[in-house]
Tab-separated table of C-alpha atoms in Angstrom:
chain	number	residue	atom	x	y	z
A	1	MET	CA	18.300	57.024	-27.455
A	2	ALA	CA	21.523	55.059	-27.125
A	3	SER	CA	23.370	57.656	-29.182
A	4	ASP	CA	22.415	60.298	-26.599
A	5	VAL	CA	23.951	58.167	-23.850
A	6	HIS	CA	27.238	58.055	-25.691
A	7	SER	CA	27.374	61.668	-26.817
A	8	SER	CA	26.258	63.646	-23.754
A	9	ILE	CA	28.381	64.321	-20.672
A	10	ASN	CA	26.889	64.491	-17.209
A	11	SER	CA	27.478	67.670	-15.253
A	12	PRO	CA	30.671	67.427	-13.190
A	13	GLN	CA	30.318	66.613	-9.499
A	14	SER	CA	32.948	67.478	-6.919
A	15	SER	CA	31.676	65.312	-4.068
A	16	LYS	CA	30.611	61.674	-3.940
A	17	PRO	CA	26.826	61.214	-3.716
A	18	GLU	CA	25.257	59.652	-0.646
A	19	GLN	CA	25.954	55.927	-0.705
A	20	VAL	CA	23.522	53.025	-0.580
A	21	PRO	CA	24.096	51.610	2.937
A	22	ILE	CA	25.510	48.118	3.392
A	23	PRO	CA	22.604	45.958	4.626
A	24	ARG	CA	22.671	44.066	7.908
A	25	GLY	CA	21.527	40.613	8.950
A	26	LEU	CA	19.947	38.459	6.265
A	27	GLY	CA	19.962	41.408	3.866
A	28	LEU	CA	23.759	41.397	4.043
A	29	ILE	CA	23.851	37.822	2.717
A	30	THR	CA	21.350	38.404	-0.077
A	31	SER	CA	22.944	41.699	-1.143
A	32	VAL	CA	26.326	40.086	-1.828
A	33	GLY	CA	26.251	38.719	-5.331
A	34	PRO	CA	28.261	40.109	-8.260
A	35	GLY	CA	31.601	39.838	-6.468
A	36	LEU	CA	31.048	36.236	-5.389
A	37	VAL	CA	29.590	35.167	-8.747
A	38	LEU	CA	32.553	36.848	-10.437
A	39	ALA	CA	35.056	35.303	-8.011
A	40	MET	CA	33.601	31.836	-8.418
A	41	SER	CA	33.466	32.250	-12.182
A	42	PHE	CA	37.152	33.219	-11.999
A	43	LEU	CA	37.854	30.160	-9.900
A	44	GLY	CA	36.829	27.720	-12.571
A	45	THR	CA	39.478	25.051	-12.906
A	46	GLY	CA	42.220	27.520	-13.681
A	47	ASP	CA	42.923	28.321	-10.068
A	48	LEU	CA	42.602	24.700	-8.969
A	49	VAL	CA	44.962	23.560	-11.718
A	50	SER	CA	47.476	26.415	-11.477
A	51	SER	CA	47.644	26.352	-7.673
A	52	SER	CA	47.813	22.556	-7.464
A	53	VAL	CA	50.416	22.214	-10.233
A	54	SER	CA	52.529	24.966	-8.667
A	55	GLY	CA	52.345	23.447	-5.194
A	56	ALA	CA	53.013	19.883	-6.364
A	57	SER	CA	55.887	20.866	-8.672
A	58	TYR	CA	57.688	23.556	-6.677
A	59	GLY	CA	56.282	23.443	-3.137
A	60	TYR	CA	55.816	26.914	-1.710
A	61	ALA	CA	58.476	28.520	-3.916
A	62	LEU	CA	55.990	30.266	-6.228
A	63	LEU	CA	53.397	31.156	-3.587
A	64	TRP	CA	54.146	34.847	-4.050
A	65	THR	CA	52.574	34.690	-7.526
A	66	LEU	CA	49.240	33.774	-5.933
A	67	VAL	CA	49.252	36.649	-3.439
A	68	LEU	CA	50.496	39.186	-5.998
A	69	SER	CA	47.884	38.044	-8.488
A	70	LEU	CA	44.925	38.306	-6.126
A	71	ILE	CA	45.948	41.776	-4.955
A	72	ALA	CA	46.388	42.895	-8.553
A	73	ARG	CA	43.086	41.363	-9.625
A	74	THR	CA	41.137	43.030	-6.813
A	75	PHE	CA	42.630	46.438	-7.617
A	76	ILE	CA	42.062	46.093	-11.373
A	77	ILE	CA	38.441	44.982	-10.942
A	78	SER	CA	37.825	47.792	-8.449
A	79	SER	CA	39.151	50.262	-11.023
A	80	ILE	CA	36.878	48.787	-13.708
A	81	ALA	CA	33.908	49.093	-11.342
A	82	LYS	CA	34.850	52.663	-10.466
A	83	TYR	CA	34.735	53.687	-14.109
A	84	THR	CA	31.388	52.054	-14.823
A	85	LEU	CA	29.832	53.571	-11.668
A	86	MET	CA	31.471	57.013	-11.648
A	87	ASN	CA	32.201	58.058	-15.230
A	88	ARG	CA	30.809	61.294	-16.664
A	89	TYR	CA	28.886	59.676	-19.484
A	90	GLY	CA	26.556	57.148	-17.875
A	91	ASP	CA	28.478	54.220	-19.407
A	92	THR	CA	27.512	50.895	-17.834
A	93	GLN	CA	29.846	48.616	-19.832
A	94	ILE	CA	33.594	49.024	-19.702
A	95	LEU	CA	33.920	48.758	-23.496
A	96	ASP	CA	31.833	51.932	-23.717
A	97	GLY	CA	34.806	53.579	-22.045
A	98	PHE	CA	37.299	51.865	-24.336
A	99	ALA	CA	35.409	53.385	-27.292
A	100	ARG	CA	36.175	56.834	-25.891
A	101	LEU	CA	39.898	56.109	-26.101
A	102	SER	CA	39.754	54.753	-29.659
A	103	PRO	CA	36.794	53.794	-31.882
A	104	ALA	CA	38.745	50.684	-32.928
A	105	LEU	CA	39.190	49.299	-29.416
A	106	PRO	CA	35.690	47.805	-28.911
A	107	GLY	CA	36.004	45.858	-32.170
A	108	ILE	CA	39.463	44.617	-31.216
A	109	MET	CA	38.242	43.557	-27.782
A	110	ALA	CA	35.157	41.875	-29.292
A	111	ALA	CA	37.500	39.746	-31.422
A	112	VAL	CA	39.638	38.969	-28.356
A	113	VAL	CA	36.531	37.994	-26.379
A	114	LEU	CA	35.314	35.675	-29.130
A	115	ILE	CA	38.698	33.903	-29.342
A	116	ALA	CA	39.845	33.871	-25.722
A	117	GLY	CA	36.312	33.436	-24.367
A	118	PHE	CA	35.778	30.370	-26.526
A	119	ILE	CA	39.050	28.840	-25.273
A	120	THR	CA	38.091	29.612	-21.682
A	121	GLN	CA	34.644	28.067	-22.097
A	122	ALA	CA	36.167	24.995	-23.751
A	123	THR	CA	38.296	24.507	-20.635
A	124	PHE	CA	35.301	24.897	-18.339
A	125	VAL	CA	33.026	22.464	-20.182
A	126	LEU	CA	35.842	19.911	-20.339
A	127	ALA	CA	36.393	20.292	-16.591
A	128	ALA	CA	32.703	20.045	-15.754
A	129	ALA	CA	32.293	17.003	-17.999
A	130	THR	CA	35.367	15.324	-16.508
A	131	GLY	CA	34.104	15.956	-12.979
A	132	LEU	CA	30.608	14.685	-13.751
A	133	HIS	CA	31.915	11.609	-15.593
A	134	GLU	CA	34.226	10.639	-12.743
A	135	LEU	CA	31.569	11.297	-10.099
A	136	THR	CA	29.256	8.877	-11.932
A	137	GLY	CA	31.797	6.076	-12.155
A	138	GLY	CA	34.256	7.226	-14.815
A	139	GLU	CA	33.967	4.096	-16.944
A	140	TRP	CA	30.642	4.278	-18.758
A	141	GLY	CA	30.498	5.559	-22.328
A	142	GLY	CA	34.067	4.535	-23.140
A	143	THR	CA	36.109	7.281	-24.793
A	144	TRP	CA	32.900	9.227	-25.464
A	145	GLY	CA	31.798	9.304	-21.811
A	146	ARG	CA	33.065	12.812	-21.169
A	147	PHE	CA	31.467	14.089	-24.375
A	148	LEU	CA	28.079	12.691	-23.345
A	149	CYS	CA	28.455	14.351	-19.930
A	150	ALA	CA	29.343	17.588	-21.684
A	151	VAL	CA	26.148	17.365	-23.756
A	152	ILE	CA	24.158	17.076	-20.502
A	153	ILE	CA	25.995	20.091	-19.039
A	154	VAL	CA	25.410	22.158	-22.183
A	155	ALA	CA	21.697	21.286	-22.102
A	156	LEU	CA	21.465	22.326	-18.435
A	157	THR	CA	23.343	25.555	-19.155
A	158	LEU	CA	21.083	26.439	-22.088
A	159	THR	CA	18.081	25.884	-19.817
A	160	LEU	CA	19.608	28.034	-17.066
A	161	VAL	CA	20.471	30.992	-19.298
A	162	MET	CA	16.865	31.147	-20.478
A	163	LEU	CA	15.594	31.746	-16.932
A	164	ARG	CA	14.415	35.250	-16.127
A	165	LYS	CA	16.239	35.176	-12.766
A	166	GLN	CA	19.359	33.348	-13.904
A	167	PHE	CA	21.659	35.677	-11.967
A	168	THR	CA	19.885	34.897	-8.683
A	169	VAL	CA	20.314	31.167	-9.324
A	170	LEU	CA	24.014	31.715	-10.052
A	171	GLU	CA	24.436	33.687	-6.809
A	172	TYR	CA	23.080	30.861	-4.641
A	173	PHE	CA	25.038	28.193	-6.501
A	174	ALA	CA	28.253	30.222	-6.080
A	175	ARG	CA	27.663	30.502	-2.324
A	176	PHE	CA	27.076	26.762	-1.973
A	177	ALA	CA	30.050	25.802	-4.179
A	178	SER	CA	32.488	28.068	-2.319
A	179	VAL	CA	31.560	26.538	1.066
A	180	ALA	CA	31.729	22.976	-0.338
A	181	MET	CA	35.198	23.450	-1.859
A	182	ILE	CA	36.638	25.089	1.250
A	183	ALA	CA	35.293	22.246	3.402
A	184	ALA	CA	36.669	19.597	1.027
A	185	PHE	CA	40.235	20.898	1.029
A	186	VAL	CA	40.245	21.716	4.743
A	187	TYR	CA	39.391	18.058	5.270
A	188	ALA	CA	42.189	17.041	2.881
A	189	LEU	CA	44.702	19.194	4.766
A	190	ILE	CA	43.578	17.753	8.116
A	191	GLN	CA	44.061	14.252	6.734
A	192	ILE	CA	47.571	15.067	5.511
A	193	GLY	CA	48.297	16.303	9.019
A	194	THR	CA	51.198	18.695	8.312
A	195	PHE	CA	51.595	22.383	7.498
A	196	ASP	CA	55.102	23.824	7.124
A	197	LEU	CA	54.443	27.404	8.248
A	198	SER	CA	58.094	28.442	7.789
A	199	ALA	CA	58.172	27.254	4.152
A	200	PHE	CA	54.798	28.942	3.608
A	201	PHE	CA	56.180	32.369	4.556
A	202	GLN	CA	59.441	31.756	2.687
A	203	GLY	CA	57.334	31.169	-0.426
A	204	LEU	CA	56.228	34.794	-0.319
A	205	ALA	CA	59.730	35.888	-1.425
A	206	PHE	CA	59.848	36.974	-5.055
A	207	GLU	CA	61.917	34.082	-6.390
A	208	ILE	CA	61.722	31.827	-9.453
A	209	PRO	CA	63.136	28.365	-8.595
A	210	ALA	CA	65.481	26.466	-10.868
A	211	GLU	CA	63.864	24.101	-13.370
A	212	GLN	CA	63.095	20.618	-12.129
A	213	ASN	CA	62.439	17.534	-14.187
A	214	THR	CA	59.407	16.683	-12.044
A	215	SER	CA	57.198	19.166	-13.919
A	216	ALA	CA	56.078	19.137	-17.544
A	217	PHE	CA	56.153	22.949	-17.578
A	218	ALA	CA	59.037	25.278	-16.693
A	219	PRO	CA	58.711	27.409	-13.521
A	220	ILE	CA	58.411	30.643	-15.526
A	221	VAL	CA	55.535	29.071	-17.484
A	222	ILE	CA	53.756	27.968	-14.304
A	223	ALA	CA	54.375	31.356	-12.655
A	224	SER	CA	53.025	33.178	-15.703
A	225	ALA	CA	50.019	30.866	-15.897
A	226	THR	CA	49.285	31.466	-12.207
A	227	ILE	CA	49.547	35.234	-12.589
A	228	GLY	CA	47.528	35.161	-15.792
A	229	THR	CA	44.844	32.888	-14.355
A	230	ILE	CA	44.453	34.583	-10.981
A	231	ALA	CA	45.446	38.198	-11.628
A	232	GLY	CA	42.922	37.900	-14.375
A	233	ASN	CA	42.742	39.195	-17.880
A	234	MET	CA	39.666	39.457	-20.026
A	235	PRO	CA	37.222	37.915	-17.457
A	236	ASN	CA	37.920	40.938	-15.212
A	237	LEU	CA	35.738	42.918	-17.603
A	238	LEU	CA	32.695	40.801	-16.763
A	239	TYR	CA	32.131	42.604	-13.455
A	240	SER	CA	30.492	45.577	-15.183
A	241	GLY	CA	27.817	43.346	-16.686
A	242	PHE	CA	27.281	41.466	-13.420
A	243	MET	CA	26.776	44.780	-11.559
A	244	ARG	CA	24.267	45.935	-14.146
A	245	ASP	CA	22.396	42.615	-13.878
A	246	LYS	CA	22.171	43.245	-10.122
A	247	GLY	CA	20.827	46.764	-10.732
A	248	TRP	CA	23.920	48.560	-9.444
A	249	VAL	CA	24.089	51.566	-11.767
A	250	GLY	CA	25.476	54.932	-10.683
A	251	PRO	CA	27.952	56.258	-8.093
A	252	LYS	CA	25.683	55.651	-5.100
A	253	TYR	CA	26.537	51.927	-5.310
A	254	ARG	CA	30.323	52.371	-5.007
A	255	LYS	CA	30.546	51.587	-1.271
A	256	LEU	CA	28.325	48.515	-1.599
A	257	GLN	CA	30.281	47.379	-4.669
A	258	GLN	CA	33.614	47.647	-2.835
A	259	PHE	CA	32.271	45.607	0.074
A	260	ASP	CA	30.830	43.059	-2.360
A	261	LEU	CA	34.150	42.706	-4.170
A	262	ILE	CA	36.136	42.131	-0.970
A	263	VAL	CA	33.614	39.573	0.309
A	264	GLY	CA	33.678	37.831	-3.072
A	265	MET	CA	37.463	37.671	-3.250
A	266	ALA	CA	37.911	36.323	0.301
A	267	PRO	CA	36.765	32.749	-0.500
A	268	LEU	CA	38.794	32.898	-3.716
A	269	LEU	CA	41.950	33.546	-1.668
A	270	ILE	CA	41.103	30.836	0.877
A	271	ILE	CA	40.319	28.220	-1.781
A	272	ASN	CA	43.481	28.962	-3.758
A	273	LEU	CA	45.629	28.798	-0.637
A	274	LEU	CA	44.074	25.471	0.327
A	275	PHE	CA	44.690	24.034	-3.167
A	276	TRP	CA	48.309	25.152	-2.985
A	277	ILE	CA	48.987	24.048	0.606
A	278	VAL	CA	47.528	20.570	0.100
A	279	ALA	CA	49.644	20.033	-3.035
A	280	ALA	CA	52.801	21.447	-1.434
A	281	GLU	CA	52.462	19.354	1.730
A	282	PHE	CA	51.840	16.236	-0.322
A	283	ARG	CA	54.940	16.957	-2.413
A	284	ALA	CA	57.044	17.305	0.738
A	285	GLY	CA	56.287	13.717	1.670
A	286	HIS	CA	56.449	12.237	-1.846
A	287	THR	CA	59.687	13.248	-3.571
A	288	GLY	CA	59.590	13.088	-7.351
A	289	PHE	CA	55.815	13.315	-7.653
A	290	SER	CA	54.612	15.464	-10.578
A	291	ILE	CA	51.289	16.532	-12.042
A	292	SER	CA	50.861	16.295	-15.797
A	293	ASP	CA	47.082	15.843	-16.018
A	294	GLU	CA	43.945	15.894	-13.867
A	295	TYR	CA	44.282	12.201	-13.024
A	296	ASP	CA	47.588	12.898	-11.285
A	297	LEU	CA	45.637	15.303	-9.066
A	298	SER	CA	43.215	12.479	-8.320
A	299	HIS	CA	46.103	10.135	-7.467
A	300	MET	CA	47.574	12.786	-5.180
A	301	LEU	CA	44.376	13.041	-3.148
A	302	THR	CA	43.920	9.262	-3.113
A	303	VAL	CA	47.318	8.833	-1.464
A	304	ALA	CA	46.838	11.878	0.786
A	305	VAL	CA	43.345	11.310	2.193
A	306	GLY	CA	42.293	7.835	1.106
A	307	PRO	CA	39.434	6.579	-1.088
A	308	ILE	CA	37.377	9.735	-0.573
A	309	GLY	CA	40.167	11.834	-2.111
A	310	PRO	CA	39.158	11.429	-5.777
A	311	PHE	CA	35.521	12.192	-4.912
A	312	LEU	CA	36.602	15.462	-3.265
A	313	LEU	CA	38.687	16.395	-6.311
A	314	TRP	CA	36.040	15.631	-8.932
A	315	MET	CA	33.402	17.383	-6.839
A	316	CYS	CA	35.579	20.496	-6.626
A	317	ILE	CA	36.402	20.393	-10.341
A	318	PHE	CA	32.710	20.033	-11.205
A	319	PHE	CA	31.619	22.858	-8.873
A	320	ALA	CA	34.465	25.098	-9.996
A	321	ALA	CA	33.599	24.644	-13.660
A	322	MET	CA	29.844	24.927	-13.190
A	323	THR	CA	30.203	28.217	-11.284
A	324	SER	CA	32.111	29.488	-14.324
A	325	PHE	CA	30.591	28.019	-17.473
A	326	PRO	CA	27.036	29.495	-17.297
A	327	PRO	CA	27.831	33.005	-15.965
A	328	GLN	CA	30.828	33.503	-18.235
A	329	SER	CA	28.781	32.498	-21.280
A	330	ARG	CA	26.545	35.462	-20.489
A	331	GLY	CA	29.403	37.779	-19.536
A	332	PHE	CA	31.456	37.003	-22.639
A	333	ALA	CA	28.387	37.439	-24.854
A	334	GLN	CA	27.661	40.814	-23.233
A	335	LEU	CA	31.201	41.992	-23.892
A	336	ALA	CA	31.316	40.669	-27.444
A	337	ILE	CA	27.961	42.135	-28.453
A	338	ASN	CA	28.829	45.473	-26.829
A	339	GLY	CA	32.010	45.626	-28.908
A	340	ILE	CA	30.086	44.621	-32.041
A	341	ASN	CA	27.411	47.272	-31.381
A	342	HIS	CA	30.130	49.913	-31.178
A	343	THR	CA	31.888	48.677	-34.312
A	344	PHE	CA	29.047	48.359	-36.832
A	345	PRO	CA	26.872	51.447	-37.503
A	346	SER	CA	23.793	49.288	-38.104
A	347	MET	CA	24.151	47.876	-34.582
A	348	ARG	CA	24.634	51.149	-32.691
A	349	GLN	CA	20.901	51.404	-32.073
A	350	TYR	CA	21.401	48.744	-29.393
A	351	LEU	CA	24.063	50.627	-27.409
A	352	GLY	CA	22.946	50.865	-23.798
A	353	ARG	CA	20.654	47.849	-24.252
A	354	ASP	CA	23.064	45.331	-25.744
A	355	GLU	CA	21.083	42.231	-24.778
A	356	GLU	CA	18.207	43.359	-27.026
A	357	ASN	CA	20.393	42.767	-30.075
A	358	PRO	CA	19.059	39.509	-31.599
A	359	ALA	CA	22.659	38.367	-32.097
A	360	PHE	CA	23.268	38.333	-28.325
A	361	ARG	CA	21.492	35.037	-27.622
A	362	TRP	CA	22.977	33.374	-30.688
A	363	ILE	CA	26.541	34.340	-29.712
A	364	GLN	CA	25.975	33.208	-26.132
A	365	ALA	CA	24.450	29.866	-27.118
A	366	ILE	CA	26.627	28.921	-30.085
A	367	VAL	CA	30.076	30.446	-29.463
A	368	PHE	CA	30.230	30.219	-25.677
A	369	ILE	CA	28.068	27.172	-24.851
A	370	ILE	CA	27.677	24.725	-27.763
A	371	VAL	CA	30.869	24.964	-29.859
A	372	PRO	CA	33.169	24.491	-26.788
A	373	LEU	CA	31.944	20.886	-26.790
A	374	VAL	CA	34.821	20.138	-29.204
A	375	SER	CA	37.194	20.108	-26.215
A	376	THR	CA	35.524	16.918	-24.923
A	377	ILE	CA	35.869	14.896	-28.140
A	378	PRO	CA	38.271	11.925	-27.750
A	379	GLY	CA	41.822	12.949	-28.615
A	380	ALA	CA	41.458	16.551	-27.423
A	381	PRO	CA	44.161	17.921	-25.056
A	382	ASP	CA	43.921	17.031	-21.374
A	383	LEU	CA	42.454	19.486	-18.883
A	384	ILE	CA	45.712	20.800	-17.420
A	385	SER	CA	47.389	21.383	-20.796
A	386	LEU	CA	44.300	23.072	-22.229
A	387	ASN	CA	44.023	25.286	-19.156
A	388	ILE	CA	47.648	26.434	-19.195
A	389	VAL	CA	47.766	27.071	-22.948
A	390	GLY	CA	44.330	28.735	-22.950
A	391	THR	CA	45.280	31.018	-20.069
A	392	ALA	CA	48.491	31.982	-21.829
A	393	ILE	CA	46.718	32.946	-25.051
A	394	SER	CA	44.004	34.875	-23.217
A	395	THR	CA	46.579	36.756	-21.142
A	396	VAL	CA	48.737	37.709	-24.118
A	397	LEU	CA	45.733	38.969	-26.087
A	398	SER	CA	44.001	40.984	-23.405
A	399	LEU	CA	45.798	41.751	-20.135
A	400	PRO	CA	48.132	44.577	-21.334
A	401	ILE	CA	45.315	46.298	-23.264
A	402	ILE	CA	42.940	46.153	-20.314
A	403	VAL	CA	45.339	47.545	-17.709
A	404	VAL	CA	46.557	50.394	-19.947
A	405	CYS	CA	43.000	51.383	-20.928
A	406	ILE	CA	41.781	51.346	-17.322
A	407	LEU	CA	44.745	53.540	-16.372
A	408	LEU	CA	43.874	56.093	-19.070
A	409	LEU	CA	40.161	56.134	-18.250
A	410	THR	CA	40.301	56.417	-14.453
A	411	SER	CA	43.169	58.933	-14.280
A	412	ARG	CA	41.506	61.730	-16.266
A	413	LYS	CA	38.827	64.266	-15.301
A	414	LYS	CA	37.777	64.103	-18.942
A	415	HIS	CA	36.251	60.714	-18.244
A	416	MET	CA	35.638	60.576	-14.481
A	417	GLN	CA	33.626	62.653	-12.048
A	418	ASP	CA	35.897	65.065	-10.165
A	419	TYR	CA	35.721	63.126	-6.897
A	420	ALA	CA	36.469	59.796	-8.608
A	421	VAL	CA	39.674	60.585	-10.500
A	422	ASN	CA	42.558	58.368	-9.404
A	423	ARG	CA	44.807	59.643	-6.688
A	424	PHE	CA	48.533	59.720	-7.274
A	425	TRP	CA	49.156	56.336	-5.637
A	426	GLN	CA	46.334	54.705	-7.598
A	427	THR	CA	47.711	55.970	-10.882
A	428	GLY	CA	51.190	54.836	-9.883
A	429	LEU	CA	49.950	51.357	-8.974
A	430	LEU	CA	48.074	51.012	-12.263
A	431	MET	CA	51.208	52.107	-14.131
A	432	LEU	CA	53.191	49.445	-12.281
A	433	LEU	CA	50.571	46.796	-13.045
A	434	GLY	CA	50.552	47.895	-16.674
A	435	ALA	CA	54.318	47.442	-16.895
A	436	ILE	CA	54.054	44.020	-15.224
A	437	ALA	CA	51.246	43.035	-17.599
A	438	ILE	CA	53.346	43.942	-20.640
A	439	ILE	CA	56.388	42.055	-19.317
A	440	ILE	CA	54.300	38.986	-18.450
A	441	GLY	CA	52.612	39.122	-21.840
A	442	PHE	CA	55.992	39.161	-23.568
A	443	GLN	CA	57.317	36.291	-21.448
A	444	ILE	CA	54.230	34.186	-22.101
A	445	ALA	CA	54.343	34.937	-25.832
A	446	MET	CA	57.936	33.664	-25.940
A	447	GLN	CA	56.854	30.438	-24.211
A	448	ILE	CA	53.760	29.702	-26.322
A	449	PRO	CA	55.577	27.477	-28.881
A	450	SER	CA	56.930	25.228	-26.120
A	451	MET	CA	53.526	25.224	-24.410
A	452	PHE	CA	51.868	23.991	-27.614
A	453	GLU	CA	54.550	21.341	-28.040
A	454	THR	CA	53.989	20.117	-24.474
A	455	ALA	CA	50.195	20.249	-24.658
A	456	PHE	CA	49.609	18.905	-28.159
A	457	GLY	CA	52.765	16.982	-28.917
């Protein structure tokens, strides 16, 4: 019974069980999955937009936010995975752990997932529709062209999520998309022909540049959006569900999971750096250039690499969004239904088997796939504005809660197996990240009115 799973405590263990070995050869390629699917679902258009806007507006000055964010994200996700693999209770979803801190937390997080997840999905479907529309000519359908493309994408996504092996399909698509995007921006950088290595390393200094009138958003807004988009917030929680879909349940998968996460994050770092470098190098040779919407990105690549530039951009935007939209619809629905199952007594029968709740498919299809179509209706905000505002709202709502809860769960023997409790440095790092998350959340909250004015004014 599900209630037994959430009421009984496994016997304490002082040593880590024997680990599932990391495969070799072809098995190594096929075994890597959750980390890459998660990384590519993170990538979406948020990283492309945040990294490109930062590089085009401020050169390398904010590059440190990218590095800090990826390090923080990897550590936070690793901590989430550690809890779901090594807790005392057999919990396989991170919100099961949140319920042990406070019965109200799963309901609160379910509400956050429904709001922030919808905004995130709206950004992804808009990006995918924009990419597909531009790749097919960009002029057909008039002002409703993107909406019609979005309808096609939604139909494909609904078909995909009904497949029995949807996760396997997502794994292979993520591998292909990551290689394609890296190749596209390496080509763009080669065509630009310059790389200021000195400025690159200077950008790793923790500095916020003075405001410039070449950007629609202030540097603190762009820095916060970069940290929020890449360090991650609520989507970090999806890793637990992806691991369970892969069959990785229990402490014996910890070594394989850590390898998988590192391998998954490597292309994320490379792709983000390439986005940033291309934009920064282009800015160096074109004083006064700014990016206010996705078509400015297209113009940048047209000037930088020639007629093929826009094709590379729209291809990357389409791949980035389509590696995010389907898997995150499932991940968000898993989180939301898990929180709902904890919150309502009539739903607790589904704890431990959340996807069997009849509401799961409805939430996935309606809230996270169909309703986001509204972002593609003529008159809706442009892609960059929607991304920055959506990231800000999602970060404010979720990032501080997530980091603090993970700190409390992984630092106590009450919740973790003896061998898995955080060491002193791990607890200290999570405390630091928690403080940063709270500060960033406050800074973003103070900027939200101006963000809305810029995006919707």
